[in-house]
XYZ file of C-alpha atoms in Angstrom:
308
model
C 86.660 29.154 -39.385
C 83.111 30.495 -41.117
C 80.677 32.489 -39.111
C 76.730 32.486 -39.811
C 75.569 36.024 -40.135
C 71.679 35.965 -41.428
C 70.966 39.541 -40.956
C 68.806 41.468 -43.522
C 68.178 44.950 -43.559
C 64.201 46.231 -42.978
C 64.204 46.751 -46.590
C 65.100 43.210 -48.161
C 62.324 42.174 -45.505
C 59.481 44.164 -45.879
C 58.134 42.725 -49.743
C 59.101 39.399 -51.501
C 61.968 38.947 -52.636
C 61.838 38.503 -56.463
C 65.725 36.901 -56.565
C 67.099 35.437 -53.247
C 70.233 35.065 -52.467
C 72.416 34.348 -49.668
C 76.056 36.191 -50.905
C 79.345 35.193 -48.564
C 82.534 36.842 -49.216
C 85.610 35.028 -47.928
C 88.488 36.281 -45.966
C 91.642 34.338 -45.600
C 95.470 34.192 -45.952
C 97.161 32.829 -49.145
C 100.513 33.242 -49.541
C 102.672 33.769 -53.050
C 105.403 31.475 -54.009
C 104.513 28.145 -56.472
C 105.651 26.217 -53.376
C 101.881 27.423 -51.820
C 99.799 26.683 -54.754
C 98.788 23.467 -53.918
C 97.908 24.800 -50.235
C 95.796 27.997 -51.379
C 93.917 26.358 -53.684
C 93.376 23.625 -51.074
C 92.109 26.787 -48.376
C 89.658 27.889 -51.003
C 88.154 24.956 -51.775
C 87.780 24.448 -48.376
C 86.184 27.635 -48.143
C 83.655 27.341 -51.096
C 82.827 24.050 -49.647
C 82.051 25.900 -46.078
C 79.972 28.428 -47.847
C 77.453 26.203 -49.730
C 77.415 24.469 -46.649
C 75.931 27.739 -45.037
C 73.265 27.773 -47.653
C 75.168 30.622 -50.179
C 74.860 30.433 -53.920
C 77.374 33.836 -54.613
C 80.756 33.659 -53.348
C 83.356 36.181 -53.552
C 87.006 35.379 -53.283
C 89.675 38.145 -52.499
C 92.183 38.950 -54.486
C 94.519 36.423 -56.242
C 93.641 34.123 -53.622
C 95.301 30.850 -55.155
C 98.375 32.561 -55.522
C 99.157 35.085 -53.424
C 99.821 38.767 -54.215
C 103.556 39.989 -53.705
C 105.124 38.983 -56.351
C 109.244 39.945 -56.541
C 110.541 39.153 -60.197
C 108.078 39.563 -63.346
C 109.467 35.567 -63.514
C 107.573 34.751 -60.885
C 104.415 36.464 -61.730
C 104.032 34.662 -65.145
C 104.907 31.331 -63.625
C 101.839 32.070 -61.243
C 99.631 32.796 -64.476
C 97.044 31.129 -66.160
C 94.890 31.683 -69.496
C 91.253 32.660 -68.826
C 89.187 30.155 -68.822
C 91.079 27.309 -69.962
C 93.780 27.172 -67.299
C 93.178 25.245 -64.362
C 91.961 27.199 -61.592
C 88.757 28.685 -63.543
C 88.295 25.706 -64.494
C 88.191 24.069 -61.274
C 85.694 26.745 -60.253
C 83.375 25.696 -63.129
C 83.445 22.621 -62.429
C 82.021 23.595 -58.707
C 80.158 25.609 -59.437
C 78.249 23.662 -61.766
C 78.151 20.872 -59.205
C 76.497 22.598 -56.393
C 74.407 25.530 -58.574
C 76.528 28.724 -57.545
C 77.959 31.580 -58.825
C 81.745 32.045 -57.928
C 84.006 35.676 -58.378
C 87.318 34.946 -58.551
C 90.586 36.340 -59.231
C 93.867 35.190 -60.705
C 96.603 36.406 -62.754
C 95.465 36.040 -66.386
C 98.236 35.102 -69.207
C 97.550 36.249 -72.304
C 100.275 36.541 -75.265
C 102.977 38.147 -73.085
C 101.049 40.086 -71.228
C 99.452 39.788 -67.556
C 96.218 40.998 -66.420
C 94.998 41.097 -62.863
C 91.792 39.437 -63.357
C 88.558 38.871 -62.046
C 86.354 36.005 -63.070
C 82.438 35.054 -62.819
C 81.602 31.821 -63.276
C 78.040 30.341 -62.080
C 76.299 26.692 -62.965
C 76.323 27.319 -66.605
C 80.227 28.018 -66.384
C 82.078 30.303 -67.119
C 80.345 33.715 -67.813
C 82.946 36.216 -68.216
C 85.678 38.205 -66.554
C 86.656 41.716 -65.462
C 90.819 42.924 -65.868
C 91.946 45.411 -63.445
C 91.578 48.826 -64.985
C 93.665 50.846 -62.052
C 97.165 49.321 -61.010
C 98.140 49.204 -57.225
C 102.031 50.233 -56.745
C 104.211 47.052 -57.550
C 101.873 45.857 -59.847
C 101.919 48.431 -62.344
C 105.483 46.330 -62.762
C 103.759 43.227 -63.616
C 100.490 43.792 -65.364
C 99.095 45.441 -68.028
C 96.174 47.829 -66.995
C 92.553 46.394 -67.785
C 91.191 46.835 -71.769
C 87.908 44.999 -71.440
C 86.197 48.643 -69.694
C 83.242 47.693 -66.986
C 81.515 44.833 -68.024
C 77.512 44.194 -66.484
C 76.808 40.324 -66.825
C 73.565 38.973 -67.080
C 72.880 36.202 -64.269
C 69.536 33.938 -63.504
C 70.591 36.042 -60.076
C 70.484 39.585 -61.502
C 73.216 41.616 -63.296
C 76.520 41.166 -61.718
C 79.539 43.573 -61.947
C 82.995 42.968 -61.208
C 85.703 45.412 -59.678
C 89.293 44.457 -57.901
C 90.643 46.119 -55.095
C 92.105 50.007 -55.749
C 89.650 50.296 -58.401
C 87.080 51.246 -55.484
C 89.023 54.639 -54.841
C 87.770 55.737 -58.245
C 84.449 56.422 -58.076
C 84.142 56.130 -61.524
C 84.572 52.792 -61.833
C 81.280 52.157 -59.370
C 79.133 54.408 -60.854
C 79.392 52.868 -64.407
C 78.824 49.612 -63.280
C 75.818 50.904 -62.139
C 74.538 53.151 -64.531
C 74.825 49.763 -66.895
C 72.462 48.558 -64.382
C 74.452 46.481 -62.185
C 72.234 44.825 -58.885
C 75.417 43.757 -56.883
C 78.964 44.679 -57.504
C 81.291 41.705 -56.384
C 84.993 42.947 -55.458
C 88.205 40.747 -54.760
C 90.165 43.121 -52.959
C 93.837 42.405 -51.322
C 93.781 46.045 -49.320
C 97.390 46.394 -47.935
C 98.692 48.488 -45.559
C 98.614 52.454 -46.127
C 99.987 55.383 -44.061
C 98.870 55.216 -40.925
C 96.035 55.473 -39.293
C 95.227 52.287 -40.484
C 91.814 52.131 -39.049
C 90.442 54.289 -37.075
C 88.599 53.772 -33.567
C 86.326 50.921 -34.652
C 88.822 48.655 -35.979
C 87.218 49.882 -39.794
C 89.984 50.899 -42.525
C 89.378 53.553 -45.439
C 88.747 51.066 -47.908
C 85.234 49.832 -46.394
C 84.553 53.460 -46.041
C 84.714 54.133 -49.436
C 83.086 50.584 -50.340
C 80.154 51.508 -48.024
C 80.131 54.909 -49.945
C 80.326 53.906 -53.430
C 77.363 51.077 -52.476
C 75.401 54.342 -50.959
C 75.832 56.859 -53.643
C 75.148 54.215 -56.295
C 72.096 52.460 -54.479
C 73.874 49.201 -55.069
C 74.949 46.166 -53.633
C 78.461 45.736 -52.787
C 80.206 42.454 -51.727
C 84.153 43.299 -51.034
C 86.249 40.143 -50.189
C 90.050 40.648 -48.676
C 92.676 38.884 -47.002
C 94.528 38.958 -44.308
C 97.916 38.474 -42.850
C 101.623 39.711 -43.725
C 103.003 38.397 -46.976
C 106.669 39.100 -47.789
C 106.402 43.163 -47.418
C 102.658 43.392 -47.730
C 100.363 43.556 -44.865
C 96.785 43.327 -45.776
C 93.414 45.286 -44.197
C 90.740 42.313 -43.387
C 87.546 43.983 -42.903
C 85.740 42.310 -45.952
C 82.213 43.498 -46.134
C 78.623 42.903 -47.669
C 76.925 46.466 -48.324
C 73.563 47.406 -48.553
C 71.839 49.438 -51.110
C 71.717 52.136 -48.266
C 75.509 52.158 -48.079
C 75.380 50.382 -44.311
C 77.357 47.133 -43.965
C 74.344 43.846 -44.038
C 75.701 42.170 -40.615
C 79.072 43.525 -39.783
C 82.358 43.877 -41.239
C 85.068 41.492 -40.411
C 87.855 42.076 -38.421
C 92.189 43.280 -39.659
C 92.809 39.324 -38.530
C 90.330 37.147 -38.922
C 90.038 34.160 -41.162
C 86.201 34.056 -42.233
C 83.418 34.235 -44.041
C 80.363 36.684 -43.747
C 77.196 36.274 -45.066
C 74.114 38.324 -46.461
C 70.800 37.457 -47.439
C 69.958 39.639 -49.809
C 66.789 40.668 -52.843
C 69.478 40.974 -55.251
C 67.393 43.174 -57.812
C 66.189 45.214 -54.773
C 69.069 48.268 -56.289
C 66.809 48.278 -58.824
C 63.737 49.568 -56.900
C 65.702 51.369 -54.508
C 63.211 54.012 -52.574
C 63.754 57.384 -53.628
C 65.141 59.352 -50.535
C 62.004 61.634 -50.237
C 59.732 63.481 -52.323
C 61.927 65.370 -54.091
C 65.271 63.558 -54.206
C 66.463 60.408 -55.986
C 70.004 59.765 -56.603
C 70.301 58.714 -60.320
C 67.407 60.680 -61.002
C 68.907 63.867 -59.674
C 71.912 63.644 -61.299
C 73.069 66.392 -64.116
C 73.533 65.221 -67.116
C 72.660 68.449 -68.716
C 75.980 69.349 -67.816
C 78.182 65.829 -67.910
C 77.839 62.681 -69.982
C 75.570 60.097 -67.982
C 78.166 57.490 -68.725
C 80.754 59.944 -67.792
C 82.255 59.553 -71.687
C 82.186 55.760 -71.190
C 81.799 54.489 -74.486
C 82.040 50.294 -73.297
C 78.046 49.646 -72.720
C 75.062 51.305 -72.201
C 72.671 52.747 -69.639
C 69.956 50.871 -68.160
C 67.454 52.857 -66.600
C 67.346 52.662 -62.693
């Protein structure tokens, strides 16, 4: 089921590395339905377990992976939900991640008052740390959650600084780049990429989406860990090809494949984004950027720019 992938790119090997870390991003099939609750939670435990196993202290889940994604009545979407963090399933990731000394991203569907959020969560050994809602809604779900009001939150790790993104939000590359500029080191995704008009990959077996996550990790000099799933549920069909992306943009290892269940695996400097080399002698990407003539946060008024 996992798959050991140690590769390193020349650069995380070539000084000492001031915050190690060994980042796997899971890849599996949940399915929806309360029936299958007790059965995807069981897979990602599982999973987690697997993964510290392998020696990694950052895990990234794809999207609502403890209850699936296609949901057909808004019924059934807020019987799947949860309050963040005192329901259940964050909870349960505290409590392991506390016991083994990781940091977990997650993503469920957050109840709050009457509305529902598509949420990402971090939590690491001191528990939870804080969460990330969905700021760009994917077809169908624009019928059962409320777009994201919390803006791009950076949190501050014993790791580095951590950012959070879900899934379509990696087609705007917005969202990326101000995660950055707040001087994120490693942007963790949960992504559920379904099906889009064909092509759906193109000779290599690689979709759009890891394009554009190798792209927003290259034009942001960050770190990028994407985690989907796989499989057919009800009328979605979902990408695979989770990925772990290098400051450089290039995938660490490979990317996995439309149909496997896995987990890759990166060993990674995770505060190397923040001595990224400049290209040459004249160009550096945030450096070269014109803010003489746009905002550097882009009009982003939710946190502030670090320097890079």
């Amino acid at each position: 089921m996992t798959e050991h992938h140690p590769e390193t790119t020349a650069a995380t090997t070539s000084f000492r590395r001031n915050s190690p870390a060994r980042v796997a991003v899971v890849q599996f099939n949940p399915q929806v339905g309360l029936e299958n609750r007790k059965a995807n939670s069981a897979a990602v435990q599982q999973r987690l377990e697997a993964a510290v196993a392998e020696g990694a202290n950052l895990i990234v889940l794809p999207e609502l992976a403890t209850t699936g994604y296609t949901f057909f009545s808004r019924e059934e979407a807020f019987a799947h939900a949860e309050p963040v963090p005192t329901g259940p399933t964050v909870r349960a990731w505290e409590h392991f991640a506390r016991a083994h000394g990781v940091y977990i991203v997650g993503c469920l569907p957050e109840l709050d008052g009457w509305k529902l959020y598509d949420t990402a969560v971090l939590v690491g050994p001191e528990g939870f740390i804080g969460k990330y809602r969905k700021t760009h809604l994917w077809n169908e779900e624009k019928l059962f959650f409320t777009p994201g009001d919390l803006g791009y939150p950076v949190f501050e790790t014993r790791l580095g600084r951590i950012g959070l993104l879900v899934c379509w939000d990696i087609w705007f590359p917005e969202t990326a780049r101000l995660v950055a500029q707040q001087g994120a080191d490693i942007i963790c995704i949960p992504t559920g990429w379904v099906w889009t008009p064909p092509p759906l990959y193109d000779a290599s077996g690689t979709c759009m989406a890891a394009y554009l996550t190798m792209t927003a990790a290259h034009v942001n000099n960050v770190f990028i860990a994407t985690a989907d799933r796989i499989g057919v549920e009800r009328t979605s069909g979902f990408m695979g090809n989770s990925l772990i992306a290098g400051t450089n943009g290039w995938p660490i290892g490979r990317i996995a494949g439309p149909d496997e269940d896995t987990i890759l695996y990166a060993d990674i400097d995770v505060v190397q984004s923040r001595t990224a080399p400049i290209w040459n002698q004249l160009n550096d990407l945030h450096r070269d950027r014109r803010v003489d003539l746009y905002d550097q946060m882009l009009g982003y008024r939710g946190g502030s720019p670090l320097p890079r």
